[in-house]
Structures are given as structure tokens and as C-alpha cells.
Tab-separated table of C-alpha atoms and ligand atoms in Angstrom:
chain	number	residue	atom	x	y	z
A	180	MET	CA	-173.372	87.140	-137.459
A	181	SER	CA	-177.126	87.773	-137.703
A	182	ASP	CA	-179.167	88.899	-134.697
A	183	LYS	CA	-181.685	86.111	-135.350
A	184	LYS	CA	-182.841	84.375	-132.154
A	185	LYS	CA	-182.307	80.624	-132.257
A	186	HIS	CA	-185.187	78.306	-131.397
A	187	SER	CA	-185.009	75.694	-128.681
A	188	ILE	CA	-187.273	72.668	-128.509
A	189	HIS	CA	-189.393	74.695	-126.050
A	190	THR	CA	-189.936	77.632	-128.416
A	191	ILE	CA	-190.797	75.203	-131.216
A	192	GLN	CA	-193.317	73.475	-128.962
A	193	LYS	CA	-194.719	76.887	-128.046
A	194	MET	CA	-195.285	77.614	-131.741
A	195	LYS	CA	-197.650	74.617	-131.869
A	196	ALA	CA	-199.500	75.893	-128.810
A	197	ASN	CA	-199.842	79.345	-130.439
A	198	GLY	CA	-200.851	77.939	-133.827
A	199	ASP	CA	-197.730	79.401	-135.490
A	200	LYS	CA	-196.501	77.395	-138.476
A	201	VAL	CA	-192.871	76.227	-138.493
A	202	ALA	CA	-190.922	76.793	-141.742
A	203	TRP	CA	-188.355	74.027	-142.112
A	204	LEU	CA	-185.997	73.287	-144.983
A	205	THR	CA	-183.132	70.928	-145.688
A	206	ALA	CA	-179.613	72.306	-146.140
A	207	TYR	CA	-176.427	70.397	-146.829
A	208	ASP	CA	-173.706	72.994	-147.307
A	209	TYR	CA	-172.348	76.275	-145.967
A	210	PRO	CA	-173.664	78.726	-148.600
A	211	THR	CA	-177.187	77.297	-148.592
A	212	ALA	CA	-177.340	77.319	-144.793
A	213	GLU	CA	-176.155	80.941	-144.799
A	214	PHE	CA	-179.009	81.854	-147.163
A	215	ALA	CA	-181.442	79.907	-144.966
A	216	GLU	CA	-180.398	81.782	-141.839
A	217	ALA	CA	-180.800	85.093	-143.686
A	218	ALA	CA	-184.232	83.927	-144.893
A	219	ASP	CA	-185.301	83.329	-141.263
A	220	LEU	CA	-186.017	79.597	-141.484
A	221	ASP	CA	-187.149	78.182	-138.122
A	222	MET	CA	-185.290	74.898	-138.552
A	223	LEU	CA	-182.859	73.171	-140.917
A	224	LEU	CA	-182.542	69.444	-141.565
A	225	VAL	CA	-179.256	68.080	-142.831
A	226	GLY	CA	-181.164	65.219	-144.395
A	227	ASP	CA	-179.707	61.991	-145.683
A	228	SER	CA	-181.361	63.163	-148.917
A	229	LEU	CA	-177.892	64.664	-149.368
A	230	GLY	CA	-177.149	61.254	-150.898
A	231	MET	CA	-179.243	62.208	-153.924
A	232	CYS	CA	-179.003	66.001	-153.810
A	233	VAL	CA	-175.239	66.297	-153.252
A	234	TYR	CA	-173.635	62.954	-154.135
A	235	GLY	CA	-175.844	61.722	-157.000
A	236	TYR	CA	-176.761	58.386	-155.380
A	237	GLU	CA	-180.071	56.812	-156.390
A	238	GLY	CA	-181.328	56.825	-152.798
A	239	THR	CA	-180.361	57.476	-149.193
A	240	VAL	CA	-179.148	53.977	-148.275
A	241	PRO	CA	-175.447	54.472	-149.212
A	242	VAL	CA	-175.094	57.617	-147.070
A	243	THR	CA	-172.573	57.203	-144.231
A	244	MET	CA	-172.226	58.683	-140.758
A	245	ASP	CA	-169.046	60.478	-141.797
A	246	GLN	CA	-170.792	62.183	-144.719
A	247	CYS	CA	-173.651	63.286	-142.459
A	248	ILE	CA	-171.270	64.680	-139.859
A	249	VAL	CA	-169.242	66.688	-142.396
A	250	HIS	CA	-172.388	68.278	-143.857
A	251	CYS	CA	-173.861	68.977	-140.405
A	252	GLU	CA	-170.624	70.741	-139.418
A	253	ALA	CA	-170.809	73.002	-142.480
A	254	VAL	CA	-174.473	73.857	-141.890
A	255	ARG	CA	-173.872	74.490	-138.183
A	256	ARG	CA	-171.027	76.916	-138.988
A	257	ALA	CA	-173.144	78.819	-141.492
A	258	ALA	CA	-176.325	78.990	-139.421
A	259	PRO	CA	-175.348	79.418	-135.758
A	260	ASN	CA	-178.737	80.947	-134.923
A	261	THR	CA	-180.934	78.330	-136.552
A	262	PHE	CA	-182.192	75.075	-134.976
A	263	VAL	CA	-180.284	72.380	-136.904
A	264	MET	CA	-181.383	68.751	-136.993
A	265	GLY	CA	-179.175	65.860	-138.083
A	266	ASP	CA	-180.597	62.815	-139.852
A	267	MET	CA	-179.439	59.378	-138.749
A	268	PRO	CA	-178.373	57.475	-141.889
A	269	PHE	CA	-179.181	53.866	-142.739
A	270	MET	CA	-177.356	51.395	-140.446
A	271	SER	CA	-176.422	54.053	-137.888
A	272	TYR	CA	-179.268	52.888	-135.603
A	273	GLN	CA	-180.788	49.736	-137.107
A	274	VAL	CA	-178.478	47.209	-135.417
A	275	SER	CA	-178.664	48.033	-131.703
A	276	ASP	CA	-179.586	50.658	-129.106
A	277	GLU	CA	-175.894	50.943	-128.298
A	278	ASP	CA	-174.960	51.814	-131.907
A	279	ALA	CA	-177.850	54.268	-132.035
A	280	VAL	CA	-176.675	56.158	-128.942
A	281	ARG	CA	-173.028	56.181	-130.023
A	282	ASP	CA	-173.863	57.468	-133.509
A	283	ALA	CA	-176.371	59.986	-132.164
A	284	GLY	CA	-173.702	61.278	-129.789
A	285	ARG	CA	-171.315	61.894	-132.698
A	286	PHE	CA	-173.812	64.297	-134.274
A	287	LEU	CA	-173.828	66.411	-131.109
A	288	LYS	CA	-170.170	66.161	-130.155
A	289	GLU	CA	-168.667	66.593	-133.632
A	290	ALA	CA	-171.257	68.735	-135.408
A	291	GLY	CA	-173.179	70.520	-132.651
A	292	VAL	CA	-176.659	69.744	-133.974
A	293	ASP	CA	-179.717	70.530	-131.845
A	294	ALA	CA	-181.757	67.401	-132.519
A	295	LEU	CA	-181.825	64.153	-134.471
A	296	LYS	CA	-184.359	62.482	-136.712
A	297	LEU	CA	-184.728	58.769	-137.291
A	298	GLU	CA	-187.092	56.798	-139.482
A	299	GLY	CA	-189.589	54.272	-138.175
A	300	GLY	CA	-192.450	53.818	-135.732
A	301	LYS	CA	-193.179	51.069	-133.230
A	302	ARG	CA	-190.315	48.894	-134.431
A	303	ILE	CA	-187.672	51.464	-133.401
A	304	ILE	CA	-189.163	52.611	-130.096
A	305	SER	CA	-186.263	51.195	-128.075
A	306	ARG	CA	-183.797	53.187	-130.247
A	307	ILE	CA	-185.796	56.386	-129.733
A	308	LYS	CA	-185.863	55.820	-125.970
A	309	ALA	CA	-182.146	55.042	-125.823
A	310	ILE	CA	-181.260	58.270	-127.665
A	311	LEU	CA	-183.663	60.288	-125.494
A	312	ASP	CA	-182.078	58.738	-122.383
A	313	ALA	CA	-178.767	60.182	-123.571
A	314	GLY	CA	-180.359	63.634	-123.326
A	315	ILE	CA	-180.798	64.207	-127.052
A	316	VAL	CA	-183.871	65.812	-128.676
A	317	VAL	CA	-185.535	63.319	-131.046
A	318	CYS	CA	-187.862	63.755	-134.010
A	319	GLY	CA	-189.662	60.641	-135.254
A	320	HIS	CA	-190.225	60.156	-138.998
A	321	ILE	CA	-193.037	57.975	-140.362
A	322	GLY	CA	-195.031	57.623	-143.568
A	323	LEU	CA	-192.778	57.334	-146.585
A	324	THR	CA	-189.494	56.345	-144.984
A	325	PRO	CA	-186.906	56.306	-147.799
A	326	GLN	CA	-184.412	54.099	-145.928
A	327	SER	CA	-186.987	51.275	-145.997
A	328	SER	CA	-188.505	52.106	-149.401
A	329	GLY	CA	-187.680	48.554	-150.525
A	330	GLN	CA	-190.209	47.195	-148.025
A	331	LEU	CA	-192.710	49.894	-149.028
A	332	GLY	CA	-192.439	48.856	-152.691
A	333	GLY	CA	-190.788	52.144	-153.686
A	334	HIS	CA	-191.108	55.815	-152.796
A	335	LYS	CA	-194.871	55.628	-152.279
A	336	ALA	CA	-197.305	57.711	-150.235
A	337	GLN	CA	-198.483	55.950	-147.074
A	338	GLY	CA	-201.754	56.013	-145.118
A	339	ARG	CA	-204.015	55.939	-148.184
A	340	THR	CA	-205.951	52.886	-146.966
A	341	ILE	CA	-207.702	52.507	-143.607
A	342	ALA	CA	-205.243	49.778	-142.576
A	343	SER	CA	-202.252	51.923	-143.479
A	344	ALA	CA	-203.748	55.032	-141.810
A	345	ARG	CA	-204.353	52.984	-138.636
A	346	ALA	CA	-200.731	51.804	-138.648
A	347	LEU	CA	-199.536	55.405	-139.023
A	348	ILE	CA	-201.724	56.654	-136.167
A	349	GLU	CA	-200.473	53.813	-133.937
A	350	ASP	CA	-196.855	54.592	-134.844
A	351	ALA	CA	-197.379	58.310	-134.140
A	352	LEU	CA	-198.870	57.585	-130.711
A	353	ALA	CA	-196.047	55.156	-129.881
A	354	ILE	CA	-193.426	57.765	-130.826
A	355	GLU	CA	-195.064	60.404	-128.635
A	356	ASP	CA	-195.441	57.881	-125.764
A	357	ALA	CA	-191.727	57.044	-126.055
A	358	GLY	CA	-190.968	60.701	-125.305
A	359	ALA	CA	-189.921	62.016	-128.725
A	360	GLN	CA	-190.306	65.800	-128.866
A	361	MET	CA	-191.313	66.090	-132.554
A	362	LEU	CA	-192.709	64.028	-135.393
A	363	LEU	CA	-192.359	64.276	-139.165
A	364	LEU	CA	-194.931	62.768	-141.544
A	365	GLU	CA	-193.771	62.174	-145.114
A	366	ALA	CA	-196.137	61.640	-148.064
A	367	VAL	CA	-199.289	61.105	-146.028
A	368	PRO	CA	-202.874	62.170	-146.920
A	369	PRO	CA	-203.847	65.538	-145.408
A	370	GLU	CA	-206.817	63.956	-143.576
A	371	VAL	CA	-204.531	61.525	-141.753
A	372	ALA	CA	-201.835	64.147	-141.122
A	373	GLY	CA	-204.435	66.598	-139.793
A	374	PHE	CA	-205.830	63.987	-137.418
A	375	ILE	CA	-202.385	63.025	-136.093
A	376	THR	CA	-201.420	66.701	-135.687
A	377	LYS	CA	-204.478	67.363	-133.535
A	378	LYS	CA	-204.184	64.098	-131.608
A	379	LEU	CA	-200.538	64.588	-130.568
A	380	SER	CA	-199.373	67.257	-128.169
A	381	ILE	CA	-195.849	67.344	-129.662
A	382	PRO	CA	-195.271	69.373	-132.865
A	383	VAL	CA	-196.088	67.353	-135.988
A	384	PHE	CA	-194.527	68.470	-139.256
A	385	GLY	CA	-195.208	67.358	-142.779
A	386	ILE	CA	-193.404	66.914	-146.073
A	387	GLY	CA	-196.051	66.070	-148.632
A	388	ALA	CA	-198.607	65.778	-145.835
A	389	GLY	CA	-200.907	68.719	-146.594
A	390	PRO	CA	-201.498	72.046	-144.880
A	391	GLU	CA	-202.819	70.945	-141.481
A	392	THR	CA	-199.558	69.979	-139.802
A	393	ASP	CA	-197.751	72.308	-137.382
A	394	GLY	CA	-195.206	73.176	-140.040
A	395	GLN	CA	-193.700	72.247	-143.367
A	396	LEU	CA	-190.421	70.632	-144.364
A	397	ILE	CA	-189.249	70.569	-147.959
A	398	ILE	CA	-186.008	69.697	-149.711
A	399	VAL	CA	-184.153	72.856	-150.612
A	400	SER	CA	-182.750	71.404	-153.846
A	401	ASP	CA	-186.341	70.767	-155.005
A	402	ILE	CA	-187.808	74.191	-154.256
A	403	ILE	CA	-184.928	76.125	-155.786
A	404	GLY	CA	-184.943	73.961	-158.919
A	405	GLN	CA	-181.488	72.502	-158.423
A	406	PHE	CA	-182.283	68.760	-158.189
A	407	GLN	CA	-183.406	67.585	-161.594
A	408	ALA	CA	-183.670	63.761	-161.514
A	409	PHE	CA	-187.345	63.842	-160.466
A	410	THR	CA	-189.820	66.171	-158.754
A	411	PRO	CA	-192.271	64.756	-156.204
A	412	LYS	CA	-195.942	65.836	-156.492
A	413	PHE	CA	-195.727	67.844	-153.250
A	414	VAL	CA	-192.919	70.126	-154.431
A	415	LYS	CA	-193.506	73.736	-155.446
A	416	LYS	CA	-190.598	75.335	-157.309
A	417	TYR	CA	-189.783	78.864	-156.164
A	418	ALA	CA	-186.728	79.310	-158.405
A	419	ASN	CA	-184.917	77.675	-161.292
A	420	VAL	CA	-181.343	77.569	-160.086
A	421	ALA	CA	-180.387	74.884	-162.604
A	422	GLN	CA	-181.326	77.266	-165.436
A	423	VAL	CA	-179.650	80.296	-163.835
A	424	VAL	CA	-176.410	78.392	-163.175
A	425	THR	CA	-176.334	76.673	-166.565
A	426	ASP	CA	-176.926	80.022	-168.320
A	427	ALA	CA	-174.103	81.622	-166.288
A	428	MET	CA	-171.737	78.765	-167.166
A	429	LYS	CA	-172.638	78.956	-170.855
A	430	ALA	CA	-171.941	82.706	-170.849
A	431	TYR	CA	-168.564	82.062	-169.192
A	432	VAL	CA	-167.623	79.384	-171.732
A	433	SER	CA	-168.566	81.698	-174.575
A	434	GLU	CA	-166.611	84.666	-173.150
A	435	VAL	CA	-163.481	82.573	-172.474
A	436	ARG	CA	-163.572	81.130	-175.980
A	437	GLY	CA	-164.233	84.558	-177.458
A	438	GLY	CA	-161.424	86.242	-175.496
A	439	VAL	CA	-163.907	88.545	-173.737
A	440	PHE	CA	-163.132	87.267	-170.242
A	441	PRO	CA	-161.036	88.243	-168.363
A	442	ALA	CA	-161.238	91.971	-169.111
A	443	ASP	CA	-158.850	94.607	-167.770
A	444	GLU	CA	-160.889	95.105	-164.581
A	445	HIS	CA	-160.303	91.445	-163.654
A	446	CYS	CA	-156.483	91.791	-163.761
A	447	TYR	CA	-153.904	92.450	-161.013
A	448	HIS	CA	-151.537	94.955	-162.682
A	449	MET	CA	-147.963	95.449	-161.472
A	450	LEU	CA	-147.397	98.287	-159.046
A	451	LYS	CA	-147.024	101.643	-160.869
A	452	ALA	CA	-143.611	102.228	-159.306
A	453	GLU	CA	-142.358	98.838	-160.607
A	454	ILE	CA	-143.861	98.497	-164.064
A	455	GLY	CA	-141.161	100.644	-165.675
A	456	ASP	CA	-138.526	98.046	-164.718
A	457	PHE	CA	-140.439	95.100	-166.163
A	458	PRO	CA	-138.983	95.268	-169.716
A	459	ALA	CA	-135.484	94.996	-168.194
A	460	LEU	CA	-136.571	91.904	-166.257
A	461	THR	CA	-137.950	90.208	-169.348
A	462	LYS	CA	-134.693	90.976	-171.214
A	463	GLU	CA	-132.800	88.986	-168.584
A	464	PHE	CA	-134.717	85.908	-169.661
A	465	GLU	CA	-134.385	86.346	-173.435
B	795	KIV	O1	-183.351	63.253	-145.790
B	795	KIV	C1	-184.283	64.046	-145.849
B	795	KIV	O2	-184.191	65.149	-146.384
B	795	KIV	C2	-185.531	63.632	-145.237
B	795	KIV	C3	-186.768	64.310	-145.698
B	795	KIV	C4	-187.092	63.903	-147.082
B	795	KIV	C5	-187.890	64.017	-144.817
B	795	KIV	O3	-185.550	62.741	-144.448
């Protein structure tokens, strides 16, 4: 286990006060979360983007509670010293406050996450309050909210008009007033994100929201070049895992077909003391 010191909501809030930027990434599985802990990420989000990045769905809507819990468990095991946030999937909180609290509780009881994120502003304030009343740390999520992308007319940036920017600012204030401890802005102009970040006393993070927020979130599959269906404008690729993995697989295929792999060093030979008796054994079966 690493000697990394795990954040609490208080140390994350302190980072805002000190002007220290939070580095936040999604992770969905054990190996990636292990790499993330070694890379000293401040936080991990087990996002419902796992629907696209892991399961090949077109969006996040089909993702279930059970899928989220299983992936949160794996990430928690791999990154015990990293602040891990679960992401409430579509229909885990839309119907009632009671559903929201019950589903939120599963994330903590079954997967041991440190906080939860849910999409929406003023219209979900009662859900946010209900989850907070259960003693759970909550991060709001406004701007491009993929679970309601149908209403938004697609995966489109928000806050680009005065009316839309006003709605975002009002939502952000309502989320802070409700008691949420953090806020995420997705696909929002930097001017609007910068204003909200300064206006709110809770940490405000951005994904596609420019440099002025208190920290950055990005989807791991995008920055390592693993997810290939599309690349949002705000993504910077730091690696090309798809190329590395495909090249490795092609080399394997070629070596298997060419009889190069496995070589002698990949074999478990019989014990030296026993090998002499092997011909006699094979004779028994002739
Ligand atoms: O599911 C996710 O990864 C997210 C981010 C895109 C914000 O919600």
C-alpha cells in the first residue's frame, strides 16, 4: 500500500482556500485506479461515463446502480488512499427523495465511496438536501448534464448565452445554498466558470470549463487515448493506449502464427529429477 495521504472534504476545501488546484480523473477499474493512486491524483470519479468507456453504450442513460457499485468497489480496492466519488446513474435519484437516499446509501455501504455526484440544479435541490441529511458528501453537477442531454438537444456546451449563463449561476448558488460541499461544471465557457468559482465558497471543478476553476476533471479513457468513438474539444491526449495495445496484440498474433511465441523461457519444464522417467510414462499410453 502507498503512503499517500487521503484527502477528506476538509482538505479539498482547504485547497481552494490556498489556491491549490485539484487534479481529478475518472477511473472505472482496478488497474487504472492503481495507476491513478501511484500518479498522486487528488480525487477519482467512478463516472457513469463507464457506460460508454467500459460497456460501449451510446450514452450514460442505460447505466445501472449495480454496474456503478461493482466499478466503485474495484476502484476503492485499488486506491484506498484516494478520495473516491461515486456517480448516481439515471433513475437512481430522479423519482423521489427516498430513492435518492436509498441508492446513495448503497454507494457508501457496499462500495465505501467518499462522496457522490448527481446531475442537475434547482430542480433536484430536494434530492441534494435529502442525501446531505443522510450524512453523505455531495457534489453538484451542472452545465452539460449527459443524463438529460435529450432536453439539451445533445451533448452541447451550456452557458454560452446570457440567459443560459444566468440559469447556470442561479443553479450553482442554489446547490451551494442547499449545502452541497462541491460543484462540477461541465462544458461551460471559462468566463462563466471563473465567475461561479469566485462567487462560491465551496470548491468548483471543471471538465471543459477552462482554467479558472478550483481543479480539473477529465475522463481517463480520453486522455490516455483509449476511448475512440469521439473526442470532445476539451480533451488533451497524453498517451495513445489504443495504438500501444493494438500494436502489442498484432505482435502477439504474428508470433503465435509464426511459432515464435511461446519460447523456451515461457515454459514450465518438468522437474529435473522426474524428466528421466517421462518416456516410460508416455510408453504406458501408446
Ligand atoms: O460520468 C462522468 O464521467 C461524468 C463526467 C463526464 C463529468 O459525469
